[in-house]
Coordinates of C-alpha atoms in Angstrom, one line a residue:
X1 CA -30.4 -11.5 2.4
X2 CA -32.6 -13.3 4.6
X3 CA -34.8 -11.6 7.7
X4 CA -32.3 -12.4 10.6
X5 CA -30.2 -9.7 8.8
X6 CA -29.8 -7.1 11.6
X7 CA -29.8 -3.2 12.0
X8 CA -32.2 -0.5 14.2
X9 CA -34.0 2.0 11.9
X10 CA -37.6 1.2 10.8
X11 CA -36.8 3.4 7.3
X12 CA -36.1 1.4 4.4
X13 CA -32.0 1.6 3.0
X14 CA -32.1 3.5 -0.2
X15 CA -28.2 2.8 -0.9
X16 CA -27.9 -0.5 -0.6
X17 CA -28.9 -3.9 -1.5
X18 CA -27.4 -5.8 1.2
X19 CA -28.8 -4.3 4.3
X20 CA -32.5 -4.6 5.4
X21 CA -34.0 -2.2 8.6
X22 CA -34.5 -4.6 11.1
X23 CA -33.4 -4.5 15.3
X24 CA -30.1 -4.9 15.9
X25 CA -29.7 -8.5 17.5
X26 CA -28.2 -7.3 20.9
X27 CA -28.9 -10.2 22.5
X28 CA -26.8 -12.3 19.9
X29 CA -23.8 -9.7 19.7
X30 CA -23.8 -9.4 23.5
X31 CA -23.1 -13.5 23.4
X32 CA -20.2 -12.8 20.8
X33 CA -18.4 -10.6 23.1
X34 CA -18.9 -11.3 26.6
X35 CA -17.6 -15.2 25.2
X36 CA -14.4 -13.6 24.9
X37 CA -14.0 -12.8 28.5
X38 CA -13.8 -14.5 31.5
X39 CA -14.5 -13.1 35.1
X40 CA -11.6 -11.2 36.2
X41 CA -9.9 -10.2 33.2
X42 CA -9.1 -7.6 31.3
X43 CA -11.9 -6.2 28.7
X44 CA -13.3 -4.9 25.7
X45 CA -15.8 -2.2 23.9
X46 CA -17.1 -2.5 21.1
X47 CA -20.1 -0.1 19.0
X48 CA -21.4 0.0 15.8
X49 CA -22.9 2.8 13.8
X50 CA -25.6 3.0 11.3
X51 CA -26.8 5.9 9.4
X52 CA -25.1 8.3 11.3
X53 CA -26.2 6.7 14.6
X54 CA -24.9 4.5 17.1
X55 CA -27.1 1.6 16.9
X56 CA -24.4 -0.4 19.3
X57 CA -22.3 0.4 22.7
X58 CA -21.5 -2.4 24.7
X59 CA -18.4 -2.7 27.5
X60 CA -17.2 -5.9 29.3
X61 CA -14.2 -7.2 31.5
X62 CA -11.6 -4.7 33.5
X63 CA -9.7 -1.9 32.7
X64 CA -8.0 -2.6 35.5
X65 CA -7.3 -5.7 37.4
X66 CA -5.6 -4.6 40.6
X67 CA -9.1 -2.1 41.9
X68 CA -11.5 -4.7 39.8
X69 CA -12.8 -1.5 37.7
X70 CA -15.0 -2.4 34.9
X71 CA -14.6 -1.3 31.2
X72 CA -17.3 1.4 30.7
X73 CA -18.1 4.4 28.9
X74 CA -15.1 6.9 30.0
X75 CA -12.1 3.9 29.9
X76 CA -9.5 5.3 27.5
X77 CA -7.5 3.2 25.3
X78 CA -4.2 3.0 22.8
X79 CA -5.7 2.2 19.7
X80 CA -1.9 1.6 18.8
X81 CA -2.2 1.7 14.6
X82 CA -5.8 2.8 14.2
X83 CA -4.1 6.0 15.1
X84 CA -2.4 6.1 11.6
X85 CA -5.9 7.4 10.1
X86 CA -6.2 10.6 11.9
X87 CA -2.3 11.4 11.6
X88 CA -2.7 11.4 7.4
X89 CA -5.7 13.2 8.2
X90 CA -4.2 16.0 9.6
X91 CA -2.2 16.6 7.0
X92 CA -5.0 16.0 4.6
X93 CA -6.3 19.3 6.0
X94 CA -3.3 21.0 5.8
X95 CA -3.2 19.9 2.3
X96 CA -6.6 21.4 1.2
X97 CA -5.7 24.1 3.1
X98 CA -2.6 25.0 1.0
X99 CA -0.5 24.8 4.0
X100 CA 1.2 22.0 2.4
X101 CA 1.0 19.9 -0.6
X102 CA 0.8 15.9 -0.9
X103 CA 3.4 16.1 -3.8
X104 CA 5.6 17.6 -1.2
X105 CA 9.6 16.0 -1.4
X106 CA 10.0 15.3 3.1
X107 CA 13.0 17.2 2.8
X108 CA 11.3 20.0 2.1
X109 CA 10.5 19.9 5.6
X110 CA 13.5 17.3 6.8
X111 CA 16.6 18.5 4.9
X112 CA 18.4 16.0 6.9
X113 CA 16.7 13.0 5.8
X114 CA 18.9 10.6 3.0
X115 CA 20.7 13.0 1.5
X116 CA 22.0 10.4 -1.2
X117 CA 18.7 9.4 -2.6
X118 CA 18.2 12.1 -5.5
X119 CA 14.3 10.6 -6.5
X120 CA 11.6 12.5 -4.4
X121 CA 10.0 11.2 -1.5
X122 CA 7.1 12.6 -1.4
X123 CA 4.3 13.1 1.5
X124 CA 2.2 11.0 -0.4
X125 CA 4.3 8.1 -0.9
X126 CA 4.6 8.0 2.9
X127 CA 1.3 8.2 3.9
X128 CA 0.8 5.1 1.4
X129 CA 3.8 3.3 2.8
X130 CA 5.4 3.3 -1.1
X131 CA 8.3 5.8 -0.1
X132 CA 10.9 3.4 0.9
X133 CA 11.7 4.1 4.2
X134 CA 12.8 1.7 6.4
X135 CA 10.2 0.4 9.5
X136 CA 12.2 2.2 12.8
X137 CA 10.8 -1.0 14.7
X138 CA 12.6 -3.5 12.7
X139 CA 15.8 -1.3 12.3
X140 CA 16.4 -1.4 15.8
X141 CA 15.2 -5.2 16.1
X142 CA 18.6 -5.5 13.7
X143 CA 20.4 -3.6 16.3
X144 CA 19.0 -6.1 18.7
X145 CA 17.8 -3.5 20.9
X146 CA 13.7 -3.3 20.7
X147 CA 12.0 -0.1 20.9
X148 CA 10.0 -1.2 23.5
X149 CA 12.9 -2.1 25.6
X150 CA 14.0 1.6 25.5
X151 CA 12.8 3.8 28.3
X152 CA 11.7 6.9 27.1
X153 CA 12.8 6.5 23.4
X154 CA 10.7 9.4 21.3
X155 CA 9.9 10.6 17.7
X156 CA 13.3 12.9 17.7
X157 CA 15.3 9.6 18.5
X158 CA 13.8 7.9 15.1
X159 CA 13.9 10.7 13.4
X160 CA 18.0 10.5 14.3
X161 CA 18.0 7.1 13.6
X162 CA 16.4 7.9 10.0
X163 CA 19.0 10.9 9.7
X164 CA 21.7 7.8 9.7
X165 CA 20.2 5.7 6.6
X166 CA 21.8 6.3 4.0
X167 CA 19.7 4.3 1.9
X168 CA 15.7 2.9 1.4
X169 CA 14.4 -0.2 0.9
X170 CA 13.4 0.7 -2.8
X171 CA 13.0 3.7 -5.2
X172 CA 10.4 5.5 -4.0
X173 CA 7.0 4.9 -5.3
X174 CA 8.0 1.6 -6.9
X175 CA 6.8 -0.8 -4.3
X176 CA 5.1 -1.2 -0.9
X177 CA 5.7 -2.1 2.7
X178 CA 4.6 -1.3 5.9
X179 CA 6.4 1.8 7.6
X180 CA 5.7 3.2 11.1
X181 CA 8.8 5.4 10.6
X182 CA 6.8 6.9 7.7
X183 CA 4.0 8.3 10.5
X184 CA 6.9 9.9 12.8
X185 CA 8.4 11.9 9.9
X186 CA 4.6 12.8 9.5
X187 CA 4.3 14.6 12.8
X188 CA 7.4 16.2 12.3
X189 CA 5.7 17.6 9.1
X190 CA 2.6 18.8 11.1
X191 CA 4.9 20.0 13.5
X192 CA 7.1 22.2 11.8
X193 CA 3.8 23.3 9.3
X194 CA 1.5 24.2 12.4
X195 CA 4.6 25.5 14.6
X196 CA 3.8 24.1 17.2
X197 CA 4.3 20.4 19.1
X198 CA 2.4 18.1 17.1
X199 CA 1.0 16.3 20.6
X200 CA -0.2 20.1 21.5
X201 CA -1.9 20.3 17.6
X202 CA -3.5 17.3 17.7
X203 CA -5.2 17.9 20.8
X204 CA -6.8 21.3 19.8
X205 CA -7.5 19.2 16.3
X206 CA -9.3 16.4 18.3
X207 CA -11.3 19.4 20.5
X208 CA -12.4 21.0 17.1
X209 CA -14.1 17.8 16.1
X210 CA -15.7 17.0 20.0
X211 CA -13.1 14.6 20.8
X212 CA -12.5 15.9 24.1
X213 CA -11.3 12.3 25.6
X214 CA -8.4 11.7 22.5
X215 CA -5.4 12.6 22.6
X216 CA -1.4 11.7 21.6
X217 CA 0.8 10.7 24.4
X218 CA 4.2 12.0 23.9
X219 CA 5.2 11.3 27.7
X220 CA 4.2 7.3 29.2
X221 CA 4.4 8.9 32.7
X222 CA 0.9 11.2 31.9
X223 CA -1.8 10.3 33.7
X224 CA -4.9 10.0 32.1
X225 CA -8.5 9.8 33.7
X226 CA -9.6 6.2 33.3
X227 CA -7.1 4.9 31.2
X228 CA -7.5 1.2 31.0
X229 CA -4.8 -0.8 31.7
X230 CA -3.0 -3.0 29.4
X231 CA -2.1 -7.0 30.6
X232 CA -0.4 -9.8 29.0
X233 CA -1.0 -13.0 30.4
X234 CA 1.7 -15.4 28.7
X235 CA 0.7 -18.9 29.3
X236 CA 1.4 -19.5 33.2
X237 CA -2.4 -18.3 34.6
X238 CA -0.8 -14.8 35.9
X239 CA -1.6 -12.0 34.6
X240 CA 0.8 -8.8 34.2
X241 CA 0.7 -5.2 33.3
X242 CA 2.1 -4.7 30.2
X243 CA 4.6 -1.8 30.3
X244 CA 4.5 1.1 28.0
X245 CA 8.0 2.8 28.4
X246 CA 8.3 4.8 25.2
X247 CA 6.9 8.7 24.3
X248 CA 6.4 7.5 20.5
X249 CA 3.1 8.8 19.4
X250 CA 2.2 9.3 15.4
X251 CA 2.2 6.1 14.2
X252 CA -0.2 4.8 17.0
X253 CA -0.4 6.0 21.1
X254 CA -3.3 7.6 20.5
X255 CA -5.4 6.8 23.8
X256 CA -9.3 7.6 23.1
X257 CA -12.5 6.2 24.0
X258 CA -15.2 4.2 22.5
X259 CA -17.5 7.3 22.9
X260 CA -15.2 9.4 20.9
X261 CA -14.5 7.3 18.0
X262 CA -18.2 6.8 17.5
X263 CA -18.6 10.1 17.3
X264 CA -15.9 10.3 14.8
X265 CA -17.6 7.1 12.8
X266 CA -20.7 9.2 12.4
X267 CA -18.7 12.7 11.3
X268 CA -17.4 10.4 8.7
X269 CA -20.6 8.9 7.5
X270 CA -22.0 12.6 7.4
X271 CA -18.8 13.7 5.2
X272 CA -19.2 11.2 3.1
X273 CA -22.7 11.4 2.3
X274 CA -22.2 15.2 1.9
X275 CA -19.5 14.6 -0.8
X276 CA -18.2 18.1 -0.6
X277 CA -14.5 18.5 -0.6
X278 CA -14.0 18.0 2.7
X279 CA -10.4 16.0 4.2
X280 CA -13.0 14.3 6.0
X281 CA -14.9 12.8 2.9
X282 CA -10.8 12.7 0.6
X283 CA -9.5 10.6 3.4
X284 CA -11.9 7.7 3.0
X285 CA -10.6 7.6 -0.9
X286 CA -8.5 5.0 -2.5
X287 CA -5.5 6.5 -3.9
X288 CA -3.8 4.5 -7.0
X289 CA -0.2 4.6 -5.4
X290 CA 0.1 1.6 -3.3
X291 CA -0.5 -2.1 -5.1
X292 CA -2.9 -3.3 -1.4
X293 CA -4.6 0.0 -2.2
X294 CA -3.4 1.8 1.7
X295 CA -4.4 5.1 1.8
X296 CA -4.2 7.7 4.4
X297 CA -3.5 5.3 7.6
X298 CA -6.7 3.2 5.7
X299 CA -7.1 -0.2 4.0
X300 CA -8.9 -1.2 1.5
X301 CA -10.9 -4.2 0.9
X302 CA -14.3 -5.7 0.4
X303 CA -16.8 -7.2 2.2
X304 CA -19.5 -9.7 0.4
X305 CA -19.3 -7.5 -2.4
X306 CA -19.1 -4.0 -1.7
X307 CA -16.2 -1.9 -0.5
X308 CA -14.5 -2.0 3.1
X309 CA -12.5 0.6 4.8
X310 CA -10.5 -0.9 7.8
X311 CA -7.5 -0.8 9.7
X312 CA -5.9 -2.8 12.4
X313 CA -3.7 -1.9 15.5
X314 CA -1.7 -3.5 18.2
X315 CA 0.6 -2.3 20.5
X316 CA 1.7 -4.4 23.5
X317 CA -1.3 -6.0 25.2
X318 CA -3.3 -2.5 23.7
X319 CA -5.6 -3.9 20.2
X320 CA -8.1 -2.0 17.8
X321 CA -10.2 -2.5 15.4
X322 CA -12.1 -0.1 13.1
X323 CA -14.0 -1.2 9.9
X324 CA -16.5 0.8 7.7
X325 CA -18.6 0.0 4.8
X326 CA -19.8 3.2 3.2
X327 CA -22.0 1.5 0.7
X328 CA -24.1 0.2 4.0
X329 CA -23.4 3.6 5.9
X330 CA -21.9 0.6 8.8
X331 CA -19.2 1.1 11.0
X332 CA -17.9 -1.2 13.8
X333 CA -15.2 -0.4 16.3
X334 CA -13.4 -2.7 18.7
X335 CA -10.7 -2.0 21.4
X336 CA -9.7 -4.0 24.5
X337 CA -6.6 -4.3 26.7
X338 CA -6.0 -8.0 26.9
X339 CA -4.8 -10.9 24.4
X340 CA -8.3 -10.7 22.7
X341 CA -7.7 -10.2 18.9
X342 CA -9.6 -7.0 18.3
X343 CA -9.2 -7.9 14.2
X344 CA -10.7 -11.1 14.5
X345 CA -13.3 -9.8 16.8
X346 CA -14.7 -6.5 14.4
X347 CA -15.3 -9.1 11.5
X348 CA -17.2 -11.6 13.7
X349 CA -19.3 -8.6 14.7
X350 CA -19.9 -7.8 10.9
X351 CA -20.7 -11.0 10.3
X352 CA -23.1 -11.7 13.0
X353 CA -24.6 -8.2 11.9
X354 CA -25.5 -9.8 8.3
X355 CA -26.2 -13.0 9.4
X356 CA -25.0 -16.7 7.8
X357 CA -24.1 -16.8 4.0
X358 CA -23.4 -19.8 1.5
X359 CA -19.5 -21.2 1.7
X360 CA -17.6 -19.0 -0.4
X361 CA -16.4 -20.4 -3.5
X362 CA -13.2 -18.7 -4.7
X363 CA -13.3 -17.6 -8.7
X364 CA -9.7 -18.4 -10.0
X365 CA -7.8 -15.2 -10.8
X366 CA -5.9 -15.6 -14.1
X367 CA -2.5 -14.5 -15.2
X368 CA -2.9 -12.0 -18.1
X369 CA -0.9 -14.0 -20.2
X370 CA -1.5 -17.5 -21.0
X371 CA 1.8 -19.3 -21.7
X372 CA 2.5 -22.9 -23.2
X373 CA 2.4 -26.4 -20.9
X374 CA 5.5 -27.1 -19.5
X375 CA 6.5 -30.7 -19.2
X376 CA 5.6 -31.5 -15.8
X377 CA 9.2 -33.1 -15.0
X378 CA 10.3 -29.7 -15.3
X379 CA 8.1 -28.3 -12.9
X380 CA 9.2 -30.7 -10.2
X381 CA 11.1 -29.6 -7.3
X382 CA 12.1 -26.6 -4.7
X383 CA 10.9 -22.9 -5.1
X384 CA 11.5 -20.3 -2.4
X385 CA 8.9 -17.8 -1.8
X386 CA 10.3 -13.9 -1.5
X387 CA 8.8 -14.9 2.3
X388 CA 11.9 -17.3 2.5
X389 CA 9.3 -20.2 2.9
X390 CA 10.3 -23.3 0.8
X391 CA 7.0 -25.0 -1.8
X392 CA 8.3 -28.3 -3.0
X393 CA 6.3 -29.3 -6.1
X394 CA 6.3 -33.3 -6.7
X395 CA 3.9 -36.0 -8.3
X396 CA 2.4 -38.2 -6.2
X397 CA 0.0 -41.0 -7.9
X398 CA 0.2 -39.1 -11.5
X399 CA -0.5 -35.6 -9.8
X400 CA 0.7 -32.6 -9.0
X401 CA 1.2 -31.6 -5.1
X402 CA 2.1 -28.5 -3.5
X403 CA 4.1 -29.4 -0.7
X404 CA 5.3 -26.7 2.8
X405 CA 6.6 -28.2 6.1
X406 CA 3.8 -28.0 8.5
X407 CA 1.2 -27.9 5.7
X408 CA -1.3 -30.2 4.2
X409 CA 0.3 -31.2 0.7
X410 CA -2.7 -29.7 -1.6
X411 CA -2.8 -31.6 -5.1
X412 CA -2.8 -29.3 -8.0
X413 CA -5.1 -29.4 -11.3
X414 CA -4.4 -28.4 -14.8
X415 CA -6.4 -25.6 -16.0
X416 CA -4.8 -24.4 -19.1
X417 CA -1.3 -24.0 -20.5
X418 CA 1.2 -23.3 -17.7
X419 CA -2.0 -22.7 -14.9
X420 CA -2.5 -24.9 -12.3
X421 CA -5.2 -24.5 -9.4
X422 CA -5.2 -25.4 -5.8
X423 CA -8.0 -28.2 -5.5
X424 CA -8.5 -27.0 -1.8
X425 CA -11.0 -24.9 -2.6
X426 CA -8.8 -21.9 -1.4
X427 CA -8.7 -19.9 -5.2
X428 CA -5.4 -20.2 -5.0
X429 CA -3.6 -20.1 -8.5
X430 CA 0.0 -21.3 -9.6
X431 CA 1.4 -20.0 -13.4
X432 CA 5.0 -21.9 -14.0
X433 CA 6.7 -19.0 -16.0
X434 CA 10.4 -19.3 -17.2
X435 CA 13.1 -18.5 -14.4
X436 CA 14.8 -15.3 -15.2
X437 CA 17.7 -16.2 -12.6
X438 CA 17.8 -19.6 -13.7
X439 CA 17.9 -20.4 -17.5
X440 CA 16.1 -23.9 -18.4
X441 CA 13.9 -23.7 -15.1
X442 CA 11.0 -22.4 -13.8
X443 CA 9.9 -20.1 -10.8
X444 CA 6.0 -19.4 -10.7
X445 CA 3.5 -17.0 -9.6
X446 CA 0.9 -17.6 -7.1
X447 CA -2.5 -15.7 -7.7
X448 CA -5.7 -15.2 -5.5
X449 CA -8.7 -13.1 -6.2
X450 CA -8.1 -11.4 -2.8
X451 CA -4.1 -11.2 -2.4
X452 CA -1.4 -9.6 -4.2
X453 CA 0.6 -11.8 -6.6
X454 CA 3.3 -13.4 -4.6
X455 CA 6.3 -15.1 -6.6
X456 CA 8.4 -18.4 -5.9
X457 CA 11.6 -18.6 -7.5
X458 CA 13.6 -22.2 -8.5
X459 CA 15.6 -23.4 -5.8
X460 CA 18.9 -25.3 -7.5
X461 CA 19.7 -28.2 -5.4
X462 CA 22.0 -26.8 -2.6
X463 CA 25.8 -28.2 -3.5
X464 CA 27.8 -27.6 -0.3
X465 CA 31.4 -26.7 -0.9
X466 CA 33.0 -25.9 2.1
X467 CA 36.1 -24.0 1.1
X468 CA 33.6 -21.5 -1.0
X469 CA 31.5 -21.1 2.4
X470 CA 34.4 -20.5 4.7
X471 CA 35.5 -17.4 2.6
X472 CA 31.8 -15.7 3.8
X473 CA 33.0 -16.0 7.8
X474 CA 34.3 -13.2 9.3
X475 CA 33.2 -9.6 10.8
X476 CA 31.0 -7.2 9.2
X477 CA 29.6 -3.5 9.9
X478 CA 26.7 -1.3 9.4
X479 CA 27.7 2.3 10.3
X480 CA 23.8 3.0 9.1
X481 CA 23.2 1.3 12.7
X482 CA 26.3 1.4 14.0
X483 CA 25.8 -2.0 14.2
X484 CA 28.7 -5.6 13.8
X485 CA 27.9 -8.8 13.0
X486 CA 30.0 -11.8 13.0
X487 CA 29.7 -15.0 11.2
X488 CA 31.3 -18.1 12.0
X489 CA 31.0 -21.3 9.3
X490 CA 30.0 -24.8 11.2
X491 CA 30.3 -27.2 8.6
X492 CA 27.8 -28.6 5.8
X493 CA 25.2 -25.7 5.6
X494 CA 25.1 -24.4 8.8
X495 CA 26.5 -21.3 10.1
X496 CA 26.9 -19.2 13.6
X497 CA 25.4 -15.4 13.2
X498 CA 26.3 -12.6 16.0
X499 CA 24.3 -9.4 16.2
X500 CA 25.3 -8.0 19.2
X501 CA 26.1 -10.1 22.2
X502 CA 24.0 -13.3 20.9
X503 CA 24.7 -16.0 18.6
X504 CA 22.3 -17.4 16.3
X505 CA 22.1 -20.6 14.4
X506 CA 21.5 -19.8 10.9
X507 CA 21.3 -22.3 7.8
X508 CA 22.3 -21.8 3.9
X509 CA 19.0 -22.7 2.1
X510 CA 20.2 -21.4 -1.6
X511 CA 23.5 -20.6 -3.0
X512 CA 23.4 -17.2 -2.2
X513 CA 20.9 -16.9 1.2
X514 CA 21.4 -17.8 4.3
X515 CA 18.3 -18.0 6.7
X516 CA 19.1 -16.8 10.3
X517 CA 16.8 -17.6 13.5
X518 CA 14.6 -14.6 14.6
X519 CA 14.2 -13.8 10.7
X520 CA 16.9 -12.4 9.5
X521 CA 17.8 -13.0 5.7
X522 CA 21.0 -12.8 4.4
X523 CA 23.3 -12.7 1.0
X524 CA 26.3 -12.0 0.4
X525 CA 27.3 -9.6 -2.1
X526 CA 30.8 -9.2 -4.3
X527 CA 32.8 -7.1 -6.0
X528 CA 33.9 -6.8 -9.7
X529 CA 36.9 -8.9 -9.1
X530 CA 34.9 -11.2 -7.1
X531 CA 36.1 -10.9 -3.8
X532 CA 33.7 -10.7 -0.7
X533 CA 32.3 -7.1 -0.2
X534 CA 29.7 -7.9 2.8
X535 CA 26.2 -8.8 3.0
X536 CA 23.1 -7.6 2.3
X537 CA 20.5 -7.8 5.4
X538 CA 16.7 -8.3 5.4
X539 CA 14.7 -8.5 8.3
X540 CA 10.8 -7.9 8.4
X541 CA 9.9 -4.2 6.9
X542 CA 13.5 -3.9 6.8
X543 CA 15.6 -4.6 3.0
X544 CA 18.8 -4.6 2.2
X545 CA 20.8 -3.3 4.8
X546 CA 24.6 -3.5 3.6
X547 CA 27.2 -4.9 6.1
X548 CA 30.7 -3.8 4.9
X549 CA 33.1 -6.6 5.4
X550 CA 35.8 -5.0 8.0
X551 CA 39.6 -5.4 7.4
X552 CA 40.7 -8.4 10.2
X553 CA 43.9 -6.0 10.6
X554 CA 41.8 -3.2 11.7

């Protein structure tokens, strides 16, 4: 690490061999973030903490546009998703508290709650985001009526909307994806524990640690003390308030300012170091339940070698950023209420903290297990990524290419048996491995040292046969949603696809999926006897929603 590696204290680190005690570079993240905003728009905050001290504050651009009032110490923001941490958090303490326990079934607590599913869900699972349950957001993007189109839609009315599923995405603790719903039946765990309105507990929770200036909102219509705005400005030079018309709070709404959280940052470093058995110190963990390695409302990654703690939010025009490196003792939060990108912001922070390094050089990530060379006719031709994104793989001039509409074709490289390489420089890794759904073909599985393993299965050449396709139209029900769909066959591969009032075009891209605009995926599904029984719908954080096919005499 060379000198212009930055930081305040004139001690020497004794826990790390990355950082160096030098001066911060003000001057140089001052540059960084006041590039970001122009004069007369909305703004941002951003601090950093080292060794349990902030060794960073700075504020720029509006919180609010209409009275031209600056960004400053006391604006209050929605750190929309950052909030996730401190909701897990609460019922970390519970937990070591023995007012609750992580292995905990929801129902316990939610007897309501999918009363078909006889595997537990348990608390744990759903702070992880392995339980299953369905993402509210996207169940009512199905429904074709946003949440944040719906004037003061609240926790109760997803909890209802929950109450109606009958069924999850997958088994609990068997997979992973994303699940604000998860956080709302959270609250209503902290609710019924504490006995009292989880808005009203959190608030006394926040006091307890001196975060006088953070709390829920459960009601869009409170006023708070310099809240800061939120403004969209959507490509015509205007810009508008962004509306906030929903009391949902849990899963993010958690307004706070910079002052606060860097207050929090530093509790945390403090726990940490202390390594009791504090919830403050357990929540920073990695649990082993979910394959990106989430755990309580926290990701986990790295960051030039040694560990990083982070987490992203967004919530209309609202965007966070916290990121932590406990190895360094470094934290850096970002919030703003514009289009910046708060993400992208935090890691140019960190890296302007520690300076320039060498291009990065990906090592390949192997498969465990090696399999034979396939002839490389075989590998030729369409694969569909669980995404729905469609890799062509061709030879071009005796090589392999990797080919995606809109995408540079990347040439591929032999490296040993069925293992090919990217030769982009991106570590990307393909292994050609038998299809399971496809006897005599291959699907493969793409590997990167910083990614879960994603799959791409053989796409047979689409054969359209018109009189099979017309048997899929017709009108179809979710009573999950309370939600019809209609399908209407065009001709050749394309089809017409109803949710509510408004018809999409949608294509068949395999035998049994059909691609819808706005991202909806659909198969069809059939009976023993083979006769049409409906479809099954995916859509974002959203799997396999079953539409019933309804009886055209009914």
């Amino acid at each position: 690490m060379t000198k212009r590696i930055i930081v305040l204290f004139t001690i020497c680190l004794f826990t790390t061999n990355l950082f160096r005690a030098q001066a911060v570079d003000k001057a140089a993240l001052n540059a960084l973030i006041d590039s970001r905003i122009s004069p007369g728009t909305p703004g941002i905050a951003v601090g950093v903490v080292y060794q349990g001290e902030v060794v960073y504050e700075h504020y720029t651009g509006l919180a609010n546009l209409e009275f031209e009032v600056p960004v400053d110490a006391k604006s209050v923001f929605n750190i929309a998703s950052v909030a996730k941490q401190f909701t897990a958090a609460m019922v970390l303490d519970l937990s070591i508290k023995g007012r609750l326990d992580l292995k905990d079934d929801i129902r316990t607590y939610l007897p309501d709650l999918y009363n078909g599913i006889k595997d537990p869900i348990t608390l744990a699972q759903i702070i992880t985001h392995t339980s299953g349950i369905r993402d509210y957001s996207d169940l009512m993007g199905i429904q074709r009526n946003p949440w944040w189109r719906r004037e003061g839609l609240d926790n109760k009315d997803v909890v209802e909307l929950l109450e109606k599923q009958e069924s999850l995405n997958f088994n609990p603790g068997t997979d992973y994806t994303y699940s604000n719903s998860g956080y709302i039946l959270l609250t209503e765990v902290i609710a019924k524990v504490s006995g009292e309105p989880f808005a009203d507990y959190a608030k006394k929770w926040f006091a307890a640690l001196g975060m006088e200036h953070t709390q829920y909102s459960d009601n869009y219509m409170e006023v708070f003390p310099n809240k800061a705005t939120a403004y969209a400005n959507w490509g015509d030079g205007r810009w508008q308030i962004y509306p906030m018309i929903t009391n949902l709070h849990g899963d993010g709404f958690l307004y706070t300012t910079l002052a606060d959280m860097l207050s929090y940052e530093k509790q945390v470093q403090a726990a940490v170091l202390a390594a009791g058995a504090s919830w403050m110190a357990a929540s920073q963990q990695a649990l082993n339940l979910s394959p990106t390695g989430y755990s309580y409302g926290l990701e986990h990654s790295n960051f030039r070698g040694q560990p990083m703690i982070f987490h992203s939010g967004a919530t209309g025009a609202y965007g966070a950023h916290v990121v932590r490196l406990p190895q360094d003792q470094l934290a850096v939060f970002v919030m703003n209420n514009g289009i910046v990108d708060a993400s992208s912001l935090a890691m140019q922070v960190l890296e302007t903290i520690y300076g320039p390094q060498e291009a990065k050089v990906h090592q390949a990530v192997m498969p465990a297990k090696i399999g034979s060379k396939p002839k490389e006719a075989e590998l030729l031709g369409t694969y569909l990524l669980e995404s729905s994104t469609k890799v062509n793989i061709v030879k071009r001039n005796d090589s392999l290419y990797r080919e995606i509409e809109g995408a540079t074709p990347v040439a591929l490289a032999h490296i040993k048996g069925n293992v090919y390489k990217y030769t982009n420089g991106s570590g990307l890794v393909l292994a050609f491995v038998k299809s399971e759904q496809t006897p005599g073909q291959y699907d493969f599985e793409l590997y990167h040292p910083e990614i879960p393993m994603r799959k791409g299965a053989w796409l047979p050449p689409l054969v359209i046969n018109p009189e099979e396709l017309k048997v899929l139209a017709g009108h179809y029900k979710n009573d999950e949603l309370d939600s019809q769909m209609e399908l209407q066959y065009l001709g050749e591969a394309q089809f017409s696809v109803k949710l509510k009032e408004r018809a999409l075009d949608a294509t068949l891209i395999r035998a049994n999926t059909i691609r819808v605009n706005g991202g909806y995926i659909l198969r069809p599904q059939f009976a023993a006897d083979g006769t049409l029984s409906g479809f099954l719908l995916n859509y974002g954080r959203v799997q396999n929603v079953f539409y019933a096919k309804m009886d055209p005499k009914k």
